[in-house]
Structures are given as C-alpha cells and as structure tokens.
CSV table of C-alpha atoms in Angstrom, one decimal:
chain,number,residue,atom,x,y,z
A,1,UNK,CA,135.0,76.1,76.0
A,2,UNK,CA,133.7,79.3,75.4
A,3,UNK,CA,133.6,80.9,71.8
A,4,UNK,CA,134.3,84.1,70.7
A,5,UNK,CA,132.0,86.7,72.5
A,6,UNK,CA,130.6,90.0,71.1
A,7,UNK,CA,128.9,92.3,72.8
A,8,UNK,CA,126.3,94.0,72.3
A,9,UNK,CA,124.3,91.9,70.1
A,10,UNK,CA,122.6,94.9,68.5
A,11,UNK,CA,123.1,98.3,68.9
A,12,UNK,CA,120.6,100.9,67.2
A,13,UNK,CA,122.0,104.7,67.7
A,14,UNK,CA,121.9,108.0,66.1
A,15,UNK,CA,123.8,109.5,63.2
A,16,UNK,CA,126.9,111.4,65.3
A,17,UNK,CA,126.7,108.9,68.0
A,18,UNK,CA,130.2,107.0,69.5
A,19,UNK,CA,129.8,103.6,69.5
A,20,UNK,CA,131.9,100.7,71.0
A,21,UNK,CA,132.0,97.0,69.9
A,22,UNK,CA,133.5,94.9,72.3
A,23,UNK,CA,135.2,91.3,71.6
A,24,UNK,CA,136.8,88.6,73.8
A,25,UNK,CA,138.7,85.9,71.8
A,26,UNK,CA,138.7,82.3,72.5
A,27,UNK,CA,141.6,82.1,75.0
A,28,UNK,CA,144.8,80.8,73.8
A,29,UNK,CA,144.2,82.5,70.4
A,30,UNK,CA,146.8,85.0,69.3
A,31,UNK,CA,145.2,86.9,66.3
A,32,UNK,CA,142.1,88.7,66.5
A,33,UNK,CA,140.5,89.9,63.5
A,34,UNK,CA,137.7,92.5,63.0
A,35,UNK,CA,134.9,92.4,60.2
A,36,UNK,CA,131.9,94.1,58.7
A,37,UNK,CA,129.2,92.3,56.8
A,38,UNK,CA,127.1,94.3,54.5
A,39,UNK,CA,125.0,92.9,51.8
A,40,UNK,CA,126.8,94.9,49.3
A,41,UNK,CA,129.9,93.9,49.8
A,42,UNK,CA,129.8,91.1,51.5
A,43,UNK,CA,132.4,90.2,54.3
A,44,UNK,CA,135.1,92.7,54.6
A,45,UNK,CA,138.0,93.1,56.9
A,46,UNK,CA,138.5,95.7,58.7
A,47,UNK,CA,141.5,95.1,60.9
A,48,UNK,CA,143.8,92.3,62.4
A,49,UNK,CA,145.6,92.1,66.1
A,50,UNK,CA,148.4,89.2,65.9
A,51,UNK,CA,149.8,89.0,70.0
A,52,UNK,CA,147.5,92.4,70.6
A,53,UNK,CA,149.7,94.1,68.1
A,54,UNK,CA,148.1,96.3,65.0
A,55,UNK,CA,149.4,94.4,61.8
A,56,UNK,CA,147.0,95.3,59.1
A,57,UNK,CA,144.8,98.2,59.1
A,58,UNK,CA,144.3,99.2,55.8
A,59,UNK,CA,140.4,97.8,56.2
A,60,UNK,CA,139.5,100.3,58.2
A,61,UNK,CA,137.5,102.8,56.2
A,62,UNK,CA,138.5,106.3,57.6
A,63,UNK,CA,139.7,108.0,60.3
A,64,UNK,CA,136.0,107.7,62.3
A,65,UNK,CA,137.0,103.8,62.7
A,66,UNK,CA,139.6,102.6,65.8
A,67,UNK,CA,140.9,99.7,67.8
A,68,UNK,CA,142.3,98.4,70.2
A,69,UNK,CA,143.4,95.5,72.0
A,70,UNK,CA,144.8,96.4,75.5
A,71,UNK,CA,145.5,92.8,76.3
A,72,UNK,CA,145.0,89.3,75.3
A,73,UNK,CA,141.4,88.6,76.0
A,74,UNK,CA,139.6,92.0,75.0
A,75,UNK,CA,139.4,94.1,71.9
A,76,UNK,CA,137.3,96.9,71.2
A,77,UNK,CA,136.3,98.8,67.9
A,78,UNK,CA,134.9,102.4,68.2
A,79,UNK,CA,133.1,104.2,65.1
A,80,UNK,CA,132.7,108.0,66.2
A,81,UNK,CA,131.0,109.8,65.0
A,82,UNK,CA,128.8,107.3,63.5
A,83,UNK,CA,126.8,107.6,60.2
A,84,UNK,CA,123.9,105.6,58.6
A,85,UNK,CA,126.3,103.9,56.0
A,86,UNK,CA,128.2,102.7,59.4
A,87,UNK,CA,125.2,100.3,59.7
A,88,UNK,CA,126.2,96.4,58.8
A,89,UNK,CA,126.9,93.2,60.9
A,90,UNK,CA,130.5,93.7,62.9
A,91,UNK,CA,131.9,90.4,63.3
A,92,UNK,CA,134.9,89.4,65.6
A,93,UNK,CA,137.2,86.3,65.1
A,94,UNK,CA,140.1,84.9,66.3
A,95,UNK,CA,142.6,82.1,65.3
A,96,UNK,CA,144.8,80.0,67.2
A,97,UNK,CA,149.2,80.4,67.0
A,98,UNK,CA,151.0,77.8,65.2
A,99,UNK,CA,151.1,76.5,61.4
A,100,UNK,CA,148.5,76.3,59.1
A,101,UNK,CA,146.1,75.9,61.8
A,102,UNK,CA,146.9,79.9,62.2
A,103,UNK,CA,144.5,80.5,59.3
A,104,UNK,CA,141.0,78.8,61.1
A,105,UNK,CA,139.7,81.9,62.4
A,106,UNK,CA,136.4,81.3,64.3
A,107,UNK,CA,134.0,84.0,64.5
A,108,UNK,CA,131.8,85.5,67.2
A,109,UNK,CA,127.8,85.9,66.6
A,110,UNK,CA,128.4,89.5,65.4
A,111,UNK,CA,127.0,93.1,66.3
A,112,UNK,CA,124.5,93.9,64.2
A,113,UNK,CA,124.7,97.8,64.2
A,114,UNK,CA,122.1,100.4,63.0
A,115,UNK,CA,122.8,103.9,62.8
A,116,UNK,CA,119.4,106.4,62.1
B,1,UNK,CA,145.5,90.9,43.6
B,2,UNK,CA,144.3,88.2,45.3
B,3,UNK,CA,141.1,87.2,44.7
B,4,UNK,CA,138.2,84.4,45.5
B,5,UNK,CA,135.3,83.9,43.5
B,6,UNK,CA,132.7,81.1,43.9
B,7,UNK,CA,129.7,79.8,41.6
B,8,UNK,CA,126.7,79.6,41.4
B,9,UNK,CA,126.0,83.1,43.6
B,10,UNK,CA,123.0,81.3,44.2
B,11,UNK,CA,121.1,78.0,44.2
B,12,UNK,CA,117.3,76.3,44.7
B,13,UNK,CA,116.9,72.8,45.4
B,14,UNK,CA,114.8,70.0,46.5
B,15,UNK,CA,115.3,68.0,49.7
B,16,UNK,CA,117.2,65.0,48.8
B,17,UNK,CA,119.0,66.7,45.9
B,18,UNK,CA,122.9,66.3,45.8
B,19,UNK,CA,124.5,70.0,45.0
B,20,UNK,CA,128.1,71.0,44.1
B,21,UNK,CA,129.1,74.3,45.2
B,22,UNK,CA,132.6,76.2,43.5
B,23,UNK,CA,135.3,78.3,44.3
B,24,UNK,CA,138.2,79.8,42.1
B,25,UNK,CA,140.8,81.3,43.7
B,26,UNK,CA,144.1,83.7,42.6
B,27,UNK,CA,146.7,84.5,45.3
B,28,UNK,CA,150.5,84.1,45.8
B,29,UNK,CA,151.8,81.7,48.0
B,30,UNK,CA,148.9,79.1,48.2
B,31,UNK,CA,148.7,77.2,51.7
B,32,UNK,CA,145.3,76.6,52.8
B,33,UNK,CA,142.3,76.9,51.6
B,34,UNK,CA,138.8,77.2,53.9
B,35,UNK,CA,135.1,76.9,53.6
B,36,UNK,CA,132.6,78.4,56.2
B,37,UNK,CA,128.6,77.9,56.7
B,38,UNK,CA,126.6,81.3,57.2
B,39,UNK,CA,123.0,81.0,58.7
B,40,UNK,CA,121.6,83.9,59.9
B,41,UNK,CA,124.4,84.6,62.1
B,42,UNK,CA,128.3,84.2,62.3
B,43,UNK,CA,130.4,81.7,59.5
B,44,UNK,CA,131.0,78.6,61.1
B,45,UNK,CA,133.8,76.8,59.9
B,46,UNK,CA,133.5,73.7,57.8
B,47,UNK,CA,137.0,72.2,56.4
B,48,UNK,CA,140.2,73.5,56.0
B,49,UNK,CA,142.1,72.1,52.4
B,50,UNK,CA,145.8,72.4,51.9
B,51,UNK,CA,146.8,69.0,49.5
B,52,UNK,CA,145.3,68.5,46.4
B,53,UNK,CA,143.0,66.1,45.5
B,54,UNK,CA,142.4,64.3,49.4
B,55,UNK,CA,139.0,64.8,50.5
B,56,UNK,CA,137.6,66.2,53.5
B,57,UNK,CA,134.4,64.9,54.3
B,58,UNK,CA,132.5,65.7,57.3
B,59,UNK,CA,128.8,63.8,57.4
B,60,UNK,CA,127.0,64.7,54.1
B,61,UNK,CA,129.5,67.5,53.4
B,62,UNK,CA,132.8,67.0,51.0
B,63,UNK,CA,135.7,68.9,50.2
B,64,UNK,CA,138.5,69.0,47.5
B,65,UNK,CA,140.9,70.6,46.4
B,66,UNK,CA,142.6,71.1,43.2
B,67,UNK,CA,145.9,73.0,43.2
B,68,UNK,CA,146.6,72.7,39.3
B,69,UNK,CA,143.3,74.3,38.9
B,70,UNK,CA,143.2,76.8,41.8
B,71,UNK,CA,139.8,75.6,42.6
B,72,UNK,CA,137.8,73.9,45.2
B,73,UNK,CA,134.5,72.0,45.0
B,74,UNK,CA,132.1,71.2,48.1
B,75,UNK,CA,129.6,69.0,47.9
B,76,UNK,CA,126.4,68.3,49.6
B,77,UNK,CA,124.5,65.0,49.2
B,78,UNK,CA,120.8,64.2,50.1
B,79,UNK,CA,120.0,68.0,51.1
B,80,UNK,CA,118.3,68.9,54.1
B,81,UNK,CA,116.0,71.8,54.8
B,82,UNK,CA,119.0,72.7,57.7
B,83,UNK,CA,121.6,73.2,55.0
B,84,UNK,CA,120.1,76.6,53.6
B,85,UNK,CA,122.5,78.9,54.2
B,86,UNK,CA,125.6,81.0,52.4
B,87,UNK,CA,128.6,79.3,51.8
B,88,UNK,CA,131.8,81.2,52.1
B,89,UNK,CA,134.9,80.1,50.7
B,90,UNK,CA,138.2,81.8,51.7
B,91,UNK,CA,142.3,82.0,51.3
B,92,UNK,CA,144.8,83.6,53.2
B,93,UNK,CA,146.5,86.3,51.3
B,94,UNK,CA,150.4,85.4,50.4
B,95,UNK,CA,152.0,86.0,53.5
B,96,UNK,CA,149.6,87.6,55.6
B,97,UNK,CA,147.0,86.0,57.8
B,98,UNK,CA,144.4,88.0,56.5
B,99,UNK,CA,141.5,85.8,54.8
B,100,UNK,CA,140.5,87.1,51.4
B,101,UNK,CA,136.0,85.7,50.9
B,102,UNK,CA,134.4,84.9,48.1
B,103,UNK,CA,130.6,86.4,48.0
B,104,UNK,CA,129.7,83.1,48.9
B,105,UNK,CA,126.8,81.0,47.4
B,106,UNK,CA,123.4,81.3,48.8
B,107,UNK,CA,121.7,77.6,49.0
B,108,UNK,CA,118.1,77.3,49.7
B,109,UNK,CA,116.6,73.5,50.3
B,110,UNK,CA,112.9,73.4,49.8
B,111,UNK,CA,111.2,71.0,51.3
C-alpha cells in the first residue's frame, strides 16, 4: 500500500512567489496533518484536517499560509506571497480513525521548499 | 502547556555501543506516547507506548514507559552505522490529536 505522497519534492521560487504543496493521505486515514521542519525550531505543526474538516489552525503562522482539503484523498497548502524565512521542509502526515491507534500519524517524504 | 523534552540533544558513539536515549514529557490527559526515526528524510514511526512499564521491542530497538515519572527511555543495543539519525519523541496534546515533539536527539554511530 501506498504511503503518504508529497509533491513536489523540492521547490526553489522567488521571494513574492505563490506556491502550492500538494498531499494525498494514505487511504482510509481520516486526519491529515501539515508540518514545517526548520532547524531552529524543529518540527512544528502547522495545521490538522480530521474527515477534511479544519480543526486546529492556530500553527499556521499568518495570513500568507492556507489549506485545504476538498476531499478525502488530497490536501493542499499555499504560502503566497512567499518570503525567504518560508524556506524549511513541509511535511504531510496522516493517521488512521479509531482509538489510540488515531495518534500514529505517518508522514510523507516532505517538500523541501526554498524561497530566494 | 504541554511540553516534550528529550536528552541528550545529541550523541557520538562507537559501532557496537549500547545507547539510551530520554524523553520527559508534561501534558494533561496522558494516552500514548510515540517515538519516530528521522534520517535525512520524513520520521518514520518506531513504537507507540500507552502502559507503563511493558516493553516494546522491535529488533535492537526497546521502549518503555514510565507513567509515575512521565518519561520514556529507548534503547539501542549493539549500534549500527544505519542507526544515525534524530530521534523524535512525541505526545498527543490532552484532548486533541495534535502531537506535541521533542527536539529530538541526534545519534551518530561511527564506525
């Protein structure tokens, strides 16, 4: 079975620039979480999905950040416009319904972004 | 607020040496806690604790838990070269499924 998938896998753009990072959960998982690894401050997230529904978006650092999730097997997360402090590892997990095993989330192989 | 912190941040050891990694953890309404492996790419997820003092063991790898003293220990025996990487260890906030990280610590096997 598949895992999560990220695309791209690297994205190097401009300071202003739109950019979109795109996620497909493994299927039959209900939550869908979206994360940003920098070496300062390590794993951070930035928002969660539970049945494509927004529960917690207080990771997201400002109004340049959005996502969505339009339906159970694809998420997106836009940054525009873009800015050089932007640039980190985006990561993408998702974790199955039911009971403790609700908390595994297993993560996708990351965008690493750069923004000049 | 809740909060995850694991020691050492970092470690150097030999192949063949056994290591002991910790995590220390604050957060209302304990019910799991979880350690990842980081290479150079995405966590991977190791073991997933909830009872105290019943260890998870997966190969070289060992896990426990310890409720009374909100910690965890993971061990790694007979170290390979393969097992360099950061070690994350994480807790779901109280109520939320939300994982709250520790910086993780970064183990480096020489050969």
């Amino acid at each position: 079975d598949a895992g999560v998938i990220q695309s791209p896998r690297h994205e190097v753009t401009e300071m202003g620039q739109e950019v979109t990072l795109r996620c497909k959960p493994i299927s039959g998982h209900n939550s869908l979480f979206w994360y940003r690894q920098t070496m300062m401050r390590g794993l951070e997230l930035l928002i969660y999905f539970n049945n494509n529904v927004p529960i917690d978006d207080s990771g997201m650092p400002e109004d340049r950040f959005s996502a969505k999730m339009p339906n159970a097997s694809f998420s997106t997360l836009k940054i525009q416009p873009s800015e050089p402090r932007d640039s980190a590892v985006y990561f993408c997990a998702s974790s199955p319904p039911g009971g403790r095993e609700t908390d595994t989330q297993y993560f996708g192989p990351g965008t690493r972004l750069t923004v000049l | 607020e809740d909060k995850v912190v694991q020691s050492p941040l970092s470690l150097v050891v030999h192949e063949g040496d056994t290591v002991t990694l910790n995590c220390s953890y604050e957060v209302t309404n304990f019910r799991s806690l979880l350690w990842y492996k980081q290479e150079k790419k995405a966590p991977t997820f190791l073991f997933m604790l909830t009872s105290s003092g019943i260890e998870k063991k997966s190969g070289r790898l060992s896990s426990i838990l310890d409720k009374k003293e909100l910690s965890s220990i993971l061990n790694i025996t007979a170290t390979q070269t393969g097992d360099s990487a950061i070690y994350l260890c994480a807790v779901p906030q109280g109520g939320s499924e939300k994982l709250v990280f520790g910086k993780g610590t970064k183990l480096t096997v020489n050969p």
